[in-house]
Amino acid sequence: MRPEQQGVEVAVLVSVGRHPITGRARRADQDARGLELALGLGHQLPGSRVSLLHAGVLDEASEASLRGYLGMGLETLTLLEQTEGADAIPALAEHLAAAPPQLVITGARAERGEGSGLLPYALAERLGWPLVSGLAAVETVENGVATLLQALPRGQRRRLKVRLPAILTVDAAAPAPRQSAFGPARRAELEVTPVAAEPDRELAQWRLAPARKRPKRLKIVKAASARDRFKAAAAKAEGGSGQVLEGVSAEQGAEAIYKLLKEEGVLPR
Amino acid sequence: MSENRRRDPRREWIARNRLHPEHASVLAALGEIGGGAAASEWLGPNGVIRRNPRAIGFIGPNGVKRIDRSGAQQGGQAAGGTRQAAQDSRRQVTIEAPAFLVAVVPDLSGGRLSGHDKDLLGLARRLADADPERPGAVLAVVFGEHKEDSFGEAGIDRLLHLADDAYAGFAPEARLAALAAVERELAPRHWLLPDSPLGGADLGRRLALRLGERPATGVWQLEPDVGSPLGWRCTARGAAESLDIQRPLPRVALALAECAEPVDETRHAAVPLSLAEAIPSALSRIEDLGQVAVDPAGVALAEAEFIVSGGNGVKDWDGFHYAARVLGATEGASRVAVDDGFMARHRQVGATGTWVTARVYLAVGISGAIQHLQGIQSCDKVVAINLDPGCDMIKRADLAVIGDSAAILAALVAKVEQQRGGQRDAA
Ligand SMILES: Cc1cc2nc3c(=O)[nH]c(=O)nc-3n(C[C@H](O)[C@H](O)[C@H](O)COP(=O)(O)OP(=O)(O)OC[C@H]3O[C@@H](n4cnc5c(N)ncnc54)[C@H](O)[C@@H]3O)c2cc1C
């Protein structure tokens, strides 16, 4: 560890998750990954402080799932208590603006409600902070600049530098969360602060229903004649379009392949 | 030529008389008018259709005469002609004065319109063409360099190409500033983006909040609805795919793949467009340091971008592994290579292995059994190295090199290493 690195203040926003099969409340997977990442960062930069923040209703089910995060090794969680169906964004923005941390880590999408993944973007827009999505790891934090690894599709990674304070969102590419220990979770404390709540009127007007299965796309064959339709249905491999190099030397063949690979940009630079 | 068919009774007579000295030349002349082959049907002198059954059909590849009664005569050179005709059957559509604009920001991953982008453009066309009296135009905003040349076929009327370096890589702030400028100048009625991780999903949410809209995310269905402000109602996925939310379509919508059928009947103009005012350069607090080299062997086969796959035709396995390492590719294998113990079971591509999605698939010594081809259905570019020019993999491949796999791989490795060495010397 380099000496100039000092600890950072990290706030992890957590939500109440939903088990995909039973539908029971649980710690949300992406949020737990976010917390795991923050805890790893605390380990990497001694003197860092990780705090947990949640805005929402306090009842038996939500308390049980919020304690799931506390069981990962934290002592307190700040809960901004709101009524059911209230908009969490203003409350969170106000709380974060009052005592700004350097990093805010959230999951990409909630597992309940609209689940649109807008919350981090809305916070970033309100607070005027930069936002990086799809975080895989935080490499270093130095002089108010964090070096991050962003997860790209196909297992690729991209290195980014971002000025702090910043909002980071994590999805399934972030490290898997550790187990939640039941005893410490029971003993940890929920710091409840009631806040004014604005109901989310728009959401209340929408029609929500359990997800229907999406229709499978049919392969529609637009053919004028029966012969074309038959050919389309029985087609194994459509030929003709490709270029075939026959009777060339190995070098010429390699040259052609090299050109294609270069064009597609898959060769490492 | 005029509308009336002029008949030349003398020529018709010569054409019917096989013994006439000018028979061949007249037939050729008639054939030219009739389109390639000798006429098999013509109007007789008494206004009766005459047929020459011997002129029907074509000589097949084995020298046997074949007759195709579907009407689409094929074989020989005729095949090329019909393919041309199939492509040209798209209707050309030009929208001169659109009533409104539907803006689409495709991902253009790898520089080409992805399947998701095309579906989204199909959705945009539905919005634009709903009222045939007052058609809208589909505007595509494209960032950075691209290799796509069929924007018109995908249903784009207006194309705004912003090729500045500032938009390369992960540059959400610069892209957002550009989209805000588009909004100010062109004020599209709808904004559509693909809800794809790190592409439209990120940019679309930023855009919506910048415009002060509450976007619909995960949209997969759209229906006309007179009660809604924009005349449409959408169904969107919410709460980790467990909920369907039905709501009026907002101005900004992020749609899932297969939200609509891609355009396949029309061809649009894709007229290049530019903005009148300069786009203000955005203050960037995020700096892209470029992609990090990841170990390709550690990437899951199903999501690898570049796969080198070996089959029964690979004899020199050390050379194969070395080539995969030099090319920076993930390794795959056919079932035979796995069964023979040259590759691990989890490397098998195909029906009983992994269905891969690579952008480039290099098949080395693989014959292309149907079980294997199924696994590479969604690959973009397939390159084959094989000894047998007649095998099915060659038919599937975009580029096929006929020759010994070991020699070609070795030459390819030498080529890549030489290029890299050259670059290092130059640097
Ligand atoms: C139920 C079932 C499921 C199956 N599932 C799968 C599956 O998931 N995946 C799969 O891959 N297979 C599967 N198979 C097997 C499949 O049918 C084929 O047997 C297999 O794919 C053939 O592998 P191959 O192309 O490597 O071998 P071969 O068919 O032997 O082809 C070897 C090729 O290499 C070429 N060649 C030979 N020497 C050289 C050389 N020196 N240089 C260049 N080229 C050379 C030959 O011309 C030939 O084209 C399945 C079969 C069944 C019955």
mmCIF file of C-alpha atoms in Angstrom, chain A residues 18-133:
data_model
loop_
_atom_site.group_PDB
_atom_site.id
_atom_site.type_symbol
_atom_site.label_atom_id
_atom_site.label_comp_id
_atom_site.label_asym_id
_atom_site.label_seq_id
_atom_site.Cartn_x
_atom_site.Cartn_y
_atom_site.Cartn_z
ATOM 1 C CA ARG A 18 -36.835 -9.801 -3.384
ATOM 2 C CA HIS A 19 -35.998 -13.437 -3.742
ATOM 3 C CA PRO A 20 -36.546 -14.276 -7.420
ATOM 4 C CA ILE A 21 -38.411 -17.511 -6.702
ATOM 5 C CA THR A 22 -40.107 -17.215 -3.341
ATOM 6 C CA GLY A 23 -40.623 -13.456 -3.563
ATOM 7 C CA ARG A 24 -39.602 -13.030 0.069
ATOM 8 C CA ALA A 25 -37.712 -9.974 1.243
ATOM 9 C CA ARG A 26 -33.945 -10.428 1.394
ATOM 10 C CA ARG A 27 -30.803 -8.354 1.016
ATOM 11 C CA ALA A 28 -30.666 -7.264 -2.615
ATOM 12 C CA ASP A 29 -27.924 -9.007 -4.538
ATOM 13 C CA GLN A 30 -26.442 -6.000 -6.307
ATOM 14 C CA ASP A 31 -26.540 -3.848 -3.176
ATOM 15 C CA ALA A 32 -24.793 -6.577 -1.232
ATOM 16 C CA ARG A 33 -22.125 -6.674 -3.924
ATOM 17 C CA GLY A 34 -21.776 -2.918 -3.576
ATOM 18 C CA LEU A 35 -21.265 -3.295 0.152
ATOM 19 C CA GLU A 36 -18.738 -6.063 -0.401
ATOM 20 C CA LEU A 37 -16.831 -3.763 -2.723
ATOM 21 C CA ALA A 38 -16.921 -0.947 -0.169
ATOM 22 C CA LEU A 39 -15.719 -3.271 2.599
ATOM 23 C CA GLY A 40 -12.892 -4.425 0.350
ATOM 24 C CA LEU A 41 -11.994 -0.793 -0.230
ATOM 25 C CA GLY A 42 -11.981 -0.180 3.523
ATOM 26 C CA HIS A 43 -9.550 -3.044 3.860
ATOM 27 C CA GLN A 44 -7.346 -1.687 1.068
ATOM 28 C CA LEU A 45 -7.248 1.900 2.352
ATOM 29 C CA PRO A 46 -6.937 1.881 6.136
ATOM 30 C CA GLY A 47 -8.896 4.618 7.811
ATOM 31 C CA SER A 48 -11.813 4.400 5.402
ATOM 32 C CA ARG A 49 -15.311 4.571 6.772
ATOM 33 C CA VAL A 50 -18.225 2.673 5.283
ATOM 34 C CA SER A 51 -21.738 3.726 6.140
ATOM 35 C CA LEU A 52 -25.043 2.163 5.142
ATOM 36 C CA LEU A 53 -28.023 4.192 4.074
ATOM 37 C CA HIS A 54 -31.585 3.181 3.293
ATOM 38 C CA ALA A 55 -34.734 5.203 2.734
ATOM 39 C CA GLY A 56 -38.042 3.449 3.090
ATOM 40 C CA VAL A 57 -40.572 1.811 5.325
ATOM 41 C CA LEU A 58 -39.579 0.148 8.573
ATOM 42 C CA ASP A 59 -41.479 -3.050 9.216
ATOM 43 C CA GLU A 60 -40.665 -6.599 10.125
ATOM 44 C CA ALA A 61 -39.773 -7.849 6.641
ATOM 45 C CA SER A 62 -37.686 -4.848 5.673
ATOM 46 C CA GLU A 63 -35.869 -4.858 9.012
ATOM 47 C CA ALA A 64 -34.927 -8.497 8.567
ATOM 48 C CA SER A 65 -33.522 -7.906 5.109
ATOM 49 C CA LEU A 66 -31.701 -4.711 6.096
ATOM 50 C CA ARG A 67 -30.080 -6.593 8.953
ATOM 51 C CA GLY A 68 -28.753 -8.926 6.266
ATOM 52 C CA TYR A 69 -26.377 -6.132 5.241
ATOM 53 C CA LEU A 70 -25.391 -5.411 8.831
ATOM 54 C CA GLY A 71 -24.444 -9.044 9.239
ATOM 55 C CA MET A 72 -21.678 -8.493 6.712
ATOM 56 C CA GLY A 73 -19.709 -6.658 9.407
ATOM 57 C CA LEU A 74 -21.181 -3.241 10.121
ATOM 58 C CA GLU A 75 -22.435 -1.782 13.344
ATOM 59 C CA THR A 76 -25.057 0.706 12.219
ATOM 60 C CA LEU A 77 -27.355 1.510 9.354
ATOM 61 C CA THR A 78 -28.991 4.887 8.834
ATOM 62 C CA LEU A 79 -32.619 4.492 7.947
ATOM 63 C CA LEU A 80 -34.581 7.454 6.611
ATOM 64 C CA GLU A 81 -38.067 6.355 7.505
ATOM 65 C CA GLN A 82 -40.758 7.105 4.962
ATOM 66 C CA THR A 83 -44.269 5.959 4.327
ATOM 67 C CA GLU A 84 -45.114 3.264 1.802
ATOM 68 C CA GLY A 85 -44.976 4.421 -1.812
ATOM 69 C CA ALA A 86 -42.890 7.517 -1.111
ATOM 70 C CA ASP A 87 -40.191 8.782 -3.449
ATOM 71 C CA ALA A 88 -36.805 7.955 -1.950
ATOM 72 C CA ILE A 89 -34.735 10.239 -4.175
ATOM 73 C CA PRO A 90 -35.315 13.634 -2.477
ATOM 74 C CA ALA A 91 -34.706 12.195 0.985
ATOM 75 C CA LEU A 92 -31.482 10.488 -0.059
ATOM 76 C CA ALA A 93 -30.237 13.511 -1.994
ATOM 77 C CA GLU A 94 -30.828 15.774 0.984
ATOM 78 C CA HIS A 95 -29.108 13.404 3.372
ATOM 79 C CA LEU A 96 -26.079 12.996 1.102
ATOM 80 C CA ALA A 97 -25.822 16.728 0.415
ATOM 81 C CA ALA A 98 -25.856 17.500 4.156
ATOM 82 C CA ALA A 99 -22.800 15.335 4.869
ATOM 83 C CA PRO A 100 -21.247 14.466 1.533
ATOM 84 C CA PRO A 101 -19.183 11.270 1.440
ATOM 85 C CA GLN A 102 -16.492 10.865 -1.211
ATOM 86 C CA LEU A 103 -17.988 7.790 -2.810
ATOM 87 C CA VAL A 104 -21.567 6.631 -3.046
ATOM 88 C CA ILE A 105 -22.031 3.020 -4.129
ATOM 89 C CA THR A 106 -25.400 1.666 -5.211
ATOM 90 C CA GLY A 107 -26.732 -1.351 -7.030
ATOM 91 C CA ALA A 108 -27.695 -0.858 -10.659
ATOM 92 C CA ARG A 109 -31.363 -1.720 -10.184
ATOM 93 C CA ALA A 110 -33.752 -2.370 -7.320
ATOM 94 C CA GLU A 111 -35.484 -5.710 -7.059
ATOM 95 C CA ARG A 112 -38.827 -4.195 -6.038
ATOM 96 C CA GLY A 113 -41.034 -1.366 -7.241
ATOM 97 C CA GLU A 114 -40.276 0.241 -10.569
ATOM 98 C CA GLY A 115 -36.732 -1.125 -10.583
ATOM 99 C CA SER A 116 -35.794 1.242 -13.362
ATOM 100 C CA GLY A 117 -32.251 1.891 -12.181
ATOM 101 C CA LEU A 118 -32.873 5.626 -12.271
ATOM 102 C CA LEU A 119 -32.027 6.393 -8.658
ATOM 103 C CA PRO A 120 -28.243 6.718 -8.996
ATOM 104 C CA TYR A 121 -28.660 8.859 -12.102
ATOM 105 C CA ALA A 122 -31.205 11.069 -10.393
ATOM 106 C CA LEU A 123 -28.882 11.513 -7.409
ATOM 107 C CA ALA A 124 -25.972 12.304 -9.733
ATOM 108 C CA GLU A 125 -28.028 14.899 -11.568
ATOM 109 C CA ARG A 126 -29.270 16.490 -8.325
ATOM 110 C CA LEU A 127 -25.897 16.542 -6.605
ATOM 111 C CA GLY A 128 -23.985 17.334 -9.793
ATOM 112 C CA TRP A 129 -21.572 14.464 -9.257
ATOM 113 C CA PRO A 130 -20.076 12.223 -11.930
ATOM 114 C CA LEU A 131 -21.469 8.713 -12.194
ATOM 115 C CA VAL A 132 -19.799 5.509 -13.347
ATOM 116 C CA SER A 133 -21.935 2.457 -14.009
#
